């Protein structure tokens, strides 16, 4: 949220543009921020009560101050709200910027797209999600879901792009599979050639990590930057 004098204004997104809302960009986003034409960009300094450094509404990229940030007011923000923020910046009032996830306080998070199942129902717009070649076309899929009132976690991989073995699934088929498995909430994760499930097994007094599926890449496992791991002891989690 932004607190300017006695005025409190919600921040809608953090390090992501929001044409119809207020966004805050900090140095974690990069050196520059380029928002849509017509947006108002207010560069602010460091600290809790941030001083206004510059105000810009042009189309060029704006530098993100070191230890500071840029408040972006989208072009579609209602005029009354835009005028309140503009007046505060023109008066050189300090901006108290507070960013966080409210009311949630997650210890860990995973990104995915799109939500497949919400409240036990298939999400709308799955055929169009991600473009014509994504949602309605069968691909390998990786999914995570919750069932049994949050007491059960479902980690599911579906192979694909391998004629005669597995064609994959569309997003709607993926949603139906997760519902059939008992998921009341489900999310699509990175799929395609990245769809890989590895299981830790003990065999002949040795520990081995073995593939539980058949990745679609001809070379086998695709190098990826992250994974969703479930372990009983963090020391058991492989670093490769």
Short mmCIF file of C-alpha atoms in Angstrom, two decimals:
data_model
loop_
_atom_site.label_atom_id
_atom_site.label_comp_id
_atom_site.label_asym_id
_atom_site.label_seq_id
_atom_site.Cartn_x
_atom_site.Cartn_y
_atom_site.Cartn_z
CA UNK A 1 0.00 0.00 0.00
CA UNK A 2 0.96 3.66 -0.39
CA UNK A 3 0.48 5.98 2.56
CA UNK A 4 0.71 9.67 1.65
CA UNK A 5 -0.23 11.96 4.51
CA UNK A 6 -3.63 10.72 5.69
CA UNK A 7 -4.36 8.98 2.36
CA UNK A 8 -3.91 5.20 1.96
CA UNK A 9 -3.83 3.74 -1.58
CA UNK A 10 -3.62 0.00 -2.36
CA UNK A 11 -0.66 -1.30 -4.40
CA UNK A 12 -2.12 -3.85 -6.81
CA UNK A 13 1.04 -5.46 -8.14
CA UNK A 14 4.73 -5.67 -7.24
CA UNK A 15 7.32 -5.72 -10.05
CA UNK A 16 4.57 -6.33 -12.61
CA UNK A 17 2.63 -3.84 -14.71
CA UNK A 18 -1.04 -3.20 -14.00
CA UNK A 19 -2.74 -0.92 -16.59
CA UNK A 20 -5.81 -0.45 -14.38
CA UNK A 21 -4.00 -0.26 -11.04
CA UNK A 22 -0.98 0.90 -9.08
CA UNK A 23 2.29 -1.03 -9.29
CA UNK A 24 5.59 -0.68 -7.45
CA UNK A 25 8.90 -1.60 -9.08
CA UNK A 26 12.09 -1.99 -7.03
CA UNK A 27 15.69 -2.87 -8.10
CA UNK A 28 14.83 -6.58 -8.02
CA UNK A 29 12.96 -5.93 -11.27
CA UNK A 30 16.05 -4.53 -13.04
CA UNK A 31 17.67 -1.22 -13.90
CA UNK A 32 14.79 0.16 -16.00
CA UNK A 33 11.02 -0.09 -16.07
CA UNK A 34 9.07 0.38 -19.30
CA UNK A 35 5.33 0.72 -18.76
CA UNK A 36 2.50 1.41 -21.20
CA UNK A 37 2.10 4.93 -22.67
CA UNK A 38 -0.14 7.11 -20.56
CA UNK A 39 0.98 5.63 -17.26
CA UNK A 40 2.37 7.89 -14.56
CA UNK A 41 5.77 6.92 -13.17
CA UNK A 42 6.96 8.37 -9.86
CA UNK A 43 10.57 7.62 -8.92
CA UNK A 44 11.09 7.57 -5.17
CA UNK A 45 14.17 7.26 -2.99
CA UNK A 46 15.13 4.78 -0.27
CA UNK A 47 13.73 4.39 3.20
CA UNK A 48 10.25 3.95 4.63
CA UNK A 49 9.16 7.52 3.91
CA UNK A 50 10.40 7.83 0.36
CA UNK A 51 11.04 11.24 -1.16
CA UNK A 52 9.85 11.90 -4.72
CA UNK A 53 12.81 12.10 -7.13
CA UNK A 54 11.00 12.56 -10.44
CA UNK A 55 7.60 12.29 -12.11
CA UNK A 56 7.22 11.09 -15.69
CA UNK A 57 4.33 10.23 -18.01
CA UNK A 58 6.23 9.72 -21.26
CA UNK A 59 6.76 6.52 -23.18
CA UNK A 60 10.50 6.08 -22.56
CA UNK A 61 11.97 3.67 -19.99
CA UNK A 62 12.52 5.07 -16.51
CA UNK A 63 15.57 4.17 -14.38
CA UNK A 64 14.81 2.47 -11.08
CA UNK A 65 16.79 4.30 -8.37
CA UNK A 66 19.23 2.20 -6.35
CA UNK A 67 17.60 1.29 -3.02
CA UNK A 68 14.51 3.15 -4.23
CA UNK A 69 11.73 2.35 -6.63
CA UNK A 70 9.17 3.49 -9.17
CA UNK A 71 5.47 3.84 -8.47
CA UNK A 72 3.53 3.22 -11.69
CA UNK A 73 -0.05 4.44 -12.00
CA UNK A 74 -1.66 2.71 -14.98
CA UNK A 75 -3.32 4.63 -17.79
CA UNK A 76 -6.69 2.98 -17.01
CA UNK A 77 -6.69 3.97 -13.33
CA UNK A 78 -9.79 6.04 -12.45
CA UNK A 79 -9.18 9.78 -12.77
CA UNK A 80 -9.91 10.56 -9.14
CA UNK A 81 -7.24 8.18 -7.87
CA UNK A 82 -4.74 9.39 -10.45
CA UNK A 83 -5.32 13.01 -9.41
CA UNK A 84 -4.79 12.15 -5.73
CA UNK A 85 -1.43 10.54 -6.45
CA UNK A 86 -0.40 13.30 -8.88
CA UNK A 87 -1.24 16.00 -6.34
CA UNK A 88 0.77 14.25 -3.63
CA UNK A 89 3.79 13.93 -5.93
CA UNK A 90 3.50 17.59 -7.02
CA UNK A 91 3.44 18.65 -3.37
CA UNK A 92 6.62 16.60 -2.74
CA UNK A 93 4.93 14.64 0.02
CA UNK A 94 6.89 11.58 1.11
CA UNK A 95 5.45 8.22 0.03
CA UNK A 96 5.31 5.47 2.63
CA UNK A 97 5.57 2.30 0.51
CA UNK A 98 4.65 -1.06 2.05
CA UNK A 99 4.70 -4.16 -0.16
CA UNK A 100 3.80 -7.70 0.80
CA UNK A 101 1.27 -10.48 0.35
CA UNK A 102 -1.82 -9.77 2.43
CA UNK A 103 -3.49 -11.42 4.21
CA UNK A 104 -1.24 -14.38 3.31
CA UNK A 105 2.18 -14.93 4.82
CA UNK A 106 3.62 -17.81 2.74
CA UNK A 107 6.88 -19.47 3.68
CA UNK A 108 7.28 -20.94 0.18
CA UNK A 109 5.61 -20.33 -3.18
CA UNK A 110 5.56 -21.77 -6.68
CA UNK A 111 4.54 -20.05 -9.88
CA UNK A 112 2.31 -21.58 -12.49
CA UNK A 113 -0.29 -20.85 -15.18
CA UNK A 114 -3.17 -21.24 -15.40
CA UNK A 115 -5.26 -22.32 -12.43
CA UNK A 116 -6.95 -25.53 -13.62
CA UNK A 117 -9.40 -26.19 -10.80
CA UNK A 118 -10.83 -23.79 -8.23
CA UNK A 119 -13.35 -24.80 -5.56
CA UNK A 120 -13.70 -28.23 -7.23
CA UNK A 121 -14.80 -26.67 -10.54
CA UNK A 122 -12.94 -26.40 -13.83
CA UNK A 123 -11.57 -22.89 -14.35
CA UNK A 124 -13.01 -20.83 -17.19
CA UNK A 125 -11.11 -20.00 -20.37
CA UNK A 126 -8.73 -22.99 -20.36
CA UNK A 127 -8.99 -23.49 -24.14
CA UNK A 128 -7.76 -19.94 -24.78
CA UNK A 129 -5.17 -19.75 -21.99
CA UNK A 130 -1.63 -19.15 -23.23
CA UNK A 131 -2.62 -18.81 -26.89
CA UNK A 132 -3.93 -21.10 -29.62
CA UNK A 133 -1.01 -23.56 -29.45
CA UNK A 134 -1.05 -24.01 -25.66
CA UNK A 135 -4.35 -24.58 -23.93
CA UNK A 136 -6.31 -26.50 -26.54
CA UNK A 137 -3.35 -28.56 -27.84
CA UNK A 138 -2.10 -31.73 -26.17
CA UNK A 139 1.32 -31.37 -24.53
CA UNK A 140 3.21 -33.01 -21.66
CA UNK A 141 1.86 -31.47 -18.46
CA UNK A 142 3.06 -31.00 -14.88
CA UNK A 143 0.42 -30.23 -12.26
CA UNK A 144 0.02 -29.75 -8.53
CA UNK A 145 -3.24 -29.97 -6.66
CA UNK A 146 -4.81 -30.06 -3.22
CA UNK A 147 -7.47 -32.47 -2.05
CA UNK A 148 -9.07 -33.83 1.11
CA UNK A 149 -9.54 -30.37 2.56
CA UNK A 150 -5.89 -29.48 2.06
CA UNK A 151 -4.58 -32.65 3.72
CA UNK A 152 -3.54 -34.25 0.43
CA UNK A 153 -1.06 -32.90 -2.13
CA UNK A 154 -1.19 -34.26 -5.68
CA UNK A 155 1.94 -34.05 -7.84
CA UNK A 156 1.05 -35.24 -11.34
CA UNK A 157 3.01 -35.54 -14.59
CA UNK A 158 1.55 -36.51 -17.96
CA UNK A 159 3.90 -37.53 -20.76
CA UNK A 160 3.27 -36.37 -24.33
CA UNK A 161 4.62 -35.54 -27.80
CA UNK A 162 5.45 -39.24 -28.25
CA UNK A 163 3.18 -40.86 -30.87
CA UNK A 164 2.26 -44.41 -29.98
CA UNK A 165 3.15 -43.84 -26.32
CA UNK A 166 1.48 -40.68 -25.09
CA UNK A 167 0.04 -37.64 -26.87
CA UNK A 168 -0.28 -35.48 -23.75
CA UNK A 169 -3.29 -33.52 -22.56
CA UNK A 170 -5.05 -30.25 -23.21
CA UNK A 171 -5.60 -27.94 -20.24
CA UNK A 172 -9.24 -28.98 -19.98
CA UNK A 173 -8.25 -32.65 -19.98
CA UNK A 174 -5.65 -31.85 -17.33
CA UNK A 175 -8.28 -30.16 -15.19
CA UNK A 176 -10.59 -33.16 -15.50
CA UNK A 177 -7.76 -35.54 -14.53
CA UNK A 178 -7.01 -33.52 -11.40
CA UNK A 179 -10.70 -33.46 -10.46
CA UNK A 180 -10.91 -37.22 -11.02
CA UNK A 181 -7.95 -37.65 -8.64
CA UNK A 182 -9.79 -35.67 -5.99
CA UNK A 183 -8.25 -32.22 -6.36
CA UNK A 184 -10.40 -29.30 -5.27
CA UNK A 185 -7.66 -26.84 -6.30
CA UNK A 186 -5.12 -27.44 -9.07
CA UNK A 187 -2.44 -25.46 -10.89
CA UNK A 188 -0.65 -26.09 -14.18
CA UNK A 189 3.15 -25.87 -13.84
CA UNK A 190 5.87 -25.78 -16.51
CA UNK A 191 5.24 -28.63 -18.93
CA UNK A 192 6.47 -29.68 -22.35
CA UNK A 193 10.02 -30.94 -22.35
CA UNK A 194 10.38 -29.84 -18.72
CA UNK A 195 7.79 -32.35 -17.50
CA UNK A 196 9.85 -34.65 -15.30
CA UNK A 197 9.17 -36.63 -12.14
CA UNK A 198 12.06 -38.01 -10.12
CA UNK A 199 11.60 -40.34 -7.14
CA UNK A 200 14.14 -41.15 -4.44
CA UNK A 201 14.40 -44.88 -3.86
CA UNK A 202 16.56 -47.10 -1.67
CA UNK A 203 17.92 -50.11 -3.53
CA UNK A 204 20.60 -52.60 -2.42
CA UNK A 205 21.72 -50.37 0.47
CA UNK A 206 22.09 -47.42 -1.89
CA UNK A 207 19.99 -44.34 -2.55
CA UNK A 208 19.08 -43.59 -6.14
CA UNK A 209 17.04 -40.90 -7.85
CA UNK A 210 15.14 -42.48 -10.71
CA UNK A 211 12.87 -41.12 -13.42
CA UNK A 212 9.22 -42.02 -12.88
CA UNK A 213 8.09 -40.77 -16.29
CA UNK A 214 9.36 -40.53 -19.86
CA UNK A 215 10.37 -36.94 -20.77
CA UNK A 216 9.58 -35.90 -24.32
CA UNK A 217 13.07 -34.59 -25.12
CA UNK A 218 15.13 -37.01 -27.23
CA UNK A 219 18.07 -36.39 -24.90
CA UNK A 220 16.02 -37.28 -21.82
CA UNK A 221 15.81 -34.86 -18.91
CA UNK A 222 15.90 -31.19 -19.89
CA UNK A 223 18.07 -28.93 -17.71
CA UNK A 224 15.72 -26.68 -15.75
CA UNK A 225 16.28 -23.92 -13.22
CA UNK A 226 13.90 -25.08 -10.50
CA UNK A 227 11.87 -27.96 -9.16
CA UNK A 228 9.11 -28.66 -6.68
CA UNK A 229 10.51 -31.15 -4.15
CA UNK A 230 8.83 -33.01 -1.31
CA UNK A 231 11.32 -34.30 1.27
CA UNK A 232 11.21 -35.57 4.84
CA UNK A 233 14.69 -34.19 5.47
CA UNK A 234 16.07 -31.15 3.55
CA UNK A 235 19.48 -32.88 3.44
CA UNK A 236 17.92 -35.52 1.17
CA UNK A 237 17.12 -32.96 -1.54
CA UNK A 238 19.56 -33.31 -4.49
CA UNK A 239 21.28 -30.17 -5.73
CA UNK A 240 21.80 -31.17 -9.31
#
